[in-house]
GROMACS .gro file of C-alpha atoms in nm:
model
  182
    1UNK     CA    1   0.000   0.000   0.000
    2UNK     CA    2   0.140   0.343  -0.089
    3UNK     CA    3   0.143   0.659   0.122
    4UNK     CA    4  -0.115   0.811  -0.115
    5UNK     CA    5  -0.357   0.531  -0.028
    6UNK     CA    6  -0.310   0.602   0.344
    7UNK     CA    7  -0.399   0.965   0.280
    8UNK     CA    8  -0.723   0.855   0.116
    9UNK     CA    9  -0.834   0.670   0.431
   10UNK     CA   10  -1.011   0.828   0.723
   11UNK     CA   11  -0.866   0.784   1.072
   12UNK     CA   12  -1.089   0.488   1.168
   13UNK     CA   13  -1.011   0.302   0.844
   14UNK     CA   14  -0.641   0.364   0.887
   15UNK     CA   15  -0.656   0.249   1.251
   16UNK     CA   16  -0.825  -0.076   1.146
   17UNK     CA   17  -0.560  -0.129   0.877
   18UNK     CA   18  -0.276  -0.067   1.125
   19UNK     CA   19  -0.425  -0.313   1.374
   20UNK     CA   20  -0.444  -0.582   1.104
   21UNK     CA   21  -0.099  -0.502   0.958
   22UNK     CA   22   0.115  -0.426   1.263
   23UNK     CA   23   0.436  -0.479   1.065
   24UNK     CA   24   0.351  -0.184   0.836
   25UNK     CA   25   0.532   0.095   1.020
   26UNK     CA   26   0.467   0.344   0.740
   27UNK     CA   27   0.093   0.300   0.794
   28UNK     CA   28   0.140   0.341   1.170
   29UNK     CA   29   0.322   0.673   1.124
   30UNK     CA   30   0.055   0.790   0.879
   31UNK     CA   31  -0.207   0.704   1.144
   32UNK     CA   32  -0.018   0.898   1.412
   33UNK     CA   33   0.016   1.204   1.187
   34UNK     CA   34  -0.351   1.193   1.089
   35UNK     CA   35  -0.454   1.157   1.455
   36UNK     CA   36  -0.238   1.454   1.552
   37UNK     CA   37  -0.378   1.661   1.264
   38UNK     CA   38  -0.733   1.586   1.382
   39UNK     CA   39  -0.646   1.675   1.743
   40UNK     CA   40  -0.701   1.319   1.865
   41UNK     CA   41  -0.342   1.256   1.971
   42UNK     CA   42  -0.080   1.477   2.126
   43UNK     CA   43   0.282   1.394   2.197
   44UNK     CA   44   0.428   1.560   2.504
   45UNK     CA   45   0.788   1.522   2.611
   46UNK     CA   46   0.816   1.587   2.989
   47UNK     CA   47   1.180   1.696   2.934
   48UNK     CA   48   1.068   1.975   2.700
   49UNK     CA   49   1.085   2.307   2.888
   50UNK     CA   50   0.756   2.412   2.721
   51UNK     CA   51   0.565   2.098   2.822
   52UNK     CA   52   0.309   2.298   3.022
   53UNK     CA   53   0.201   2.506   2.722
   54UNK     CA   54   0.168   2.189   2.515
   55UNK     CA   55  -0.050   2.025   2.781
   56UNK     CA   56  -0.268   2.337   2.803
   57UNK     CA   57  -0.318   2.335   2.428
   58UNK     CA   58  -0.395   1.961   2.428
   59UNK     CA   59  -0.673   1.996   2.687
   60UNK     CA   60  -0.847   2.303   2.551
   61UNK     CA   61  -1.220   2.280   2.502
   62UNK     CA   62  -1.369   2.149   2.182
   63UNK     CA   63  -1.701   2.249   2.034
   64UNK     CA   64  -1.850   1.918   2.149
   65UNK     CA   65  -1.850   1.935   2.526
   66UNK     CA   66  -2.105   1.901   2.804
   67UNK     CA   67  -2.084   2.111   3.119
   68UNK     CA   68  -2.277   1.999   3.424
   69UNK     CA   69  -2.291   2.204   3.742
   70UNK     CA   70  -2.357   1.897   3.958
   71UNK     CA   71  -2.717   2.010   3.996
   72UNK     CA   72  -2.921   1.700   4.084
   73UNK     CA   73  -3.242   1.813   3.917
   74UNK     CA   74  -3.448   1.690   3.625
   75UNK     CA   75  -3.322   1.981   3.413
   76UNK     CA   76  -2.966   1.840   3.416
   77UNK     CA   77  -3.048   1.470   3.413
   78UNK     CA   78  -2.921   1.411   3.057
   79UNK     CA   79  -2.583   1.578   3.124
   80UNK     CA   80  -2.551   1.378   3.444
   81UNK     CA   81  -2.628   1.048   3.266
   82UNK     CA   82  -2.380   1.107   2.980
   83UNK     CA   83  -2.098   1.208   3.216
   84UNK     CA   84  -2.172   0.921   3.457
   85UNK     CA   85  -2.167   0.666   3.175
   86UNK     CA   86  -1.839   0.804   3.035
   87UNK     CA   87  -1.677   0.797   3.381
   88UNK     CA   88  -1.794   0.439   3.451
   89UNK     CA   89  -1.655   0.324   3.114
   90UNK     CA   90  -1.304   0.411   3.236
   91UNK     CA   91  -1.300   0.108   3.466
   92UNK     CA   92  -0.973  -0.084   3.413
   93UNK     CA   93  -0.856   0.164   3.151
   94UNK     CA   94  -0.545   0.376   3.124
   95UNK     CA   95  -0.593   0.749   3.186
   96UNK     CA   96  -0.370   1.051   3.209
   97UNK     CA   97  -0.450   1.281   3.500
   98UNK     CA   98  -0.361   1.649   3.483
   99UNK     CA   99  -0.389   1.865   3.793
  100UNK     CA  100  -0.384   2.241   3.808
  101UNK     CA  101  -0.364   2.400   4.151
  102UNK     CA  102  -0.418   2.759   4.052
  103UNK     CA  103  -0.628   2.912   3.777
  104UNK     CA  104  -0.612   3.251   3.613
  105UNK     CA  105  -0.912   3.403   3.437
  106UNK     CA  106  -0.846   3.483   3.071
  107UNK     CA  107  -1.175   3.650   2.982
  108UNK     CA  108  -1.537   3.546   2.945
  109UNK     CA  109  -1.565   3.182   3.051
  110UNK     CA  110  -1.193   3.142   2.985
  111UNK     CA  111  -0.923   3.010   3.214
  112UNK     CA  112  -0.561   2.911   3.205
  113UNK     CA  113  -0.373   2.701   3.460
  114UNK     CA  114  -0.129   2.906   3.667
  115UNK     CA  115   0.036   2.604   3.827
  116UNK     CA  116   0.011   2.277   3.638
  117UNK     CA  117   0.159   1.958   3.782
  118UNK     CA  118   0.323   1.699   3.558
  119UNK     CA  119   0.075   1.458   3.397
  120UNK     CA  120   0.042   1.114   3.557
  121UNK     CA  121  -0.063   0.796   3.370
  122UNK     CA  122  -0.231   0.511   3.555
  123UNK     CA  123  -0.506   0.253   3.527
  124UNK     CA  124  -0.825   0.363   3.692
  125UNK     CA  125  -1.057   0.116   3.866
  126UNK     CA  126  -1.397   0.140   4.030
  127UNK     CA  127  -1.484   0.487   3.899
  128UNK     CA  128  -1.805   0.616   4.051
  129UNK     CA  129  -2.000   0.936   4.099
  130UNK     CA  130  -2.200   1.003   4.414
  131UNK     CA  131  -2.438   1.277   4.308
  132UNK     CA  132  -2.552   1.518   4.579
  133UNK     CA  133  -2.782   1.818   4.548
  134UNK     CA  134  -2.516   2.068   4.433
  135UNK     CA  135  -2.190   1.873   4.451
  136UNK     CA  136  -2.076   1.537   4.324
  137UNK     CA  137  -1.818   1.309   4.478
  138UNK     CA  138  -1.590   1.176   4.203
  139UNK     CA  139  -1.432   0.850   4.324
  140UNK     CA  140  -1.182   0.603   4.181
  141UNK     CA  141  -0.900   0.367   4.276
  142UNK     CA  142  -0.550   0.394   4.137
  143UNK     CA  143  -0.301   0.117   4.060
  144UNK     CA  144  -0.194   0.104   4.427
  145UNK     CA  145  -0.557   0.035   4.519
  146UNK     CA  146  -0.577   0.374   4.692
  147UNK     CA  147  -0.923   0.532   4.688
  148UNK     CA  148  -0.931   0.894   4.569
  149UNK     CA  149  -1.224   1.133   4.611
  150UNK     CA  150  -1.278   1.475   4.461
  151UNK     CA  151  -1.570   1.693   4.559
  152UNK     CA  152  -1.686   1.862   4.240
  153UNK     CA  153  -1.909   2.162   4.184
  154UNK     CA  154  -1.890   2.129   3.805
  155UNK     CA  155  -1.785   1.859   3.563
  156UNK     CA  156  -1.722   1.906   3.194
  157UNK     CA  157  -1.686   1.628   2.940
  158UNK     CA  158  -1.505   1.715   2.619
  159UNK     CA  159  -1.641   1.440   2.396
  160UNK     CA  160  -1.410   1.511   2.101
  161UNK     CA  161  -1.088   1.496   2.301
  162UNK     CA  162  -1.213   1.247   2.562
  163UNK     CA  163  -1.121   1.472   2.855
  164UNK     CA  164  -1.320   1.499   3.178
  165UNK     CA  165  -1.269   1.823   3.369
  166UNK     CA  166  -1.349   1.806   3.742
  167UNK     CA  167  -1.386   2.151   3.898
  168UNK     CA  168  -1.348   2.114   4.275
  169UNK     CA  169  -1.522   2.307   4.550
  170UNK     CA  170  -1.215   2.525   4.603
  171UNK     CA  171  -1.255   2.662   4.246
  172UNK     CA  172  -0.878   2.696   4.241
  173UNK     CA  173  -0.823   2.334   4.140
  174UNK     CA  174  -0.912   2.143   3.828
  175UNK     CA  175  -0.843   1.777   3.764
  176UNK     CA  176  -0.851   1.657   3.406
  177UNK     CA  177  -0.882   1.289   3.324
  178UNK     CA  178  -0.793   1.206   2.967
  179UNK     CA  179  -0.887   0.862   2.836
  180UNK     CA  180  -0.594   0.695   2.664
  181UNK     CA  181  -0.668   0.541   2.326
  182UNK     CA  182  -0.631   0.164   2.298
   0.00000   0.00000   0.00000
């Protein structure tokens, strides 16, 4: 198969081809480039001095996101169901967790992390949401079997980039869980 044929395939078709022809490294690199071009894959080198800017760019909002203010009412039932289902589907899957401890406002509904910790990759187990009236407890276990809990006032699911933003009650912290592609 020639490079021109790879360029004629969409990302899903190319992914299927790569999975069936794992020895075809040219196809793999074409898939990676196409995924990057579509914003579905980002390479970040932790040794790069500009890694924080690259992470910020990788987790920016898409046009296909759902924001839920953890309001346990009928009005927000659909947002709650979609986010809950997405979170539960992370069970036994690899995620990357980003954590920003300080946020700076950049305009109307805009924000930028002031202090961003290095990303951490791990397998998440037993993800659950305990929905209260105006807050939601986001729970999961890590690879060490440690239970983690985050009290959220808002949760946003970026469907295109597969990122879940958890806005905590302090409003100075945001945790971002990014589902790793298989």
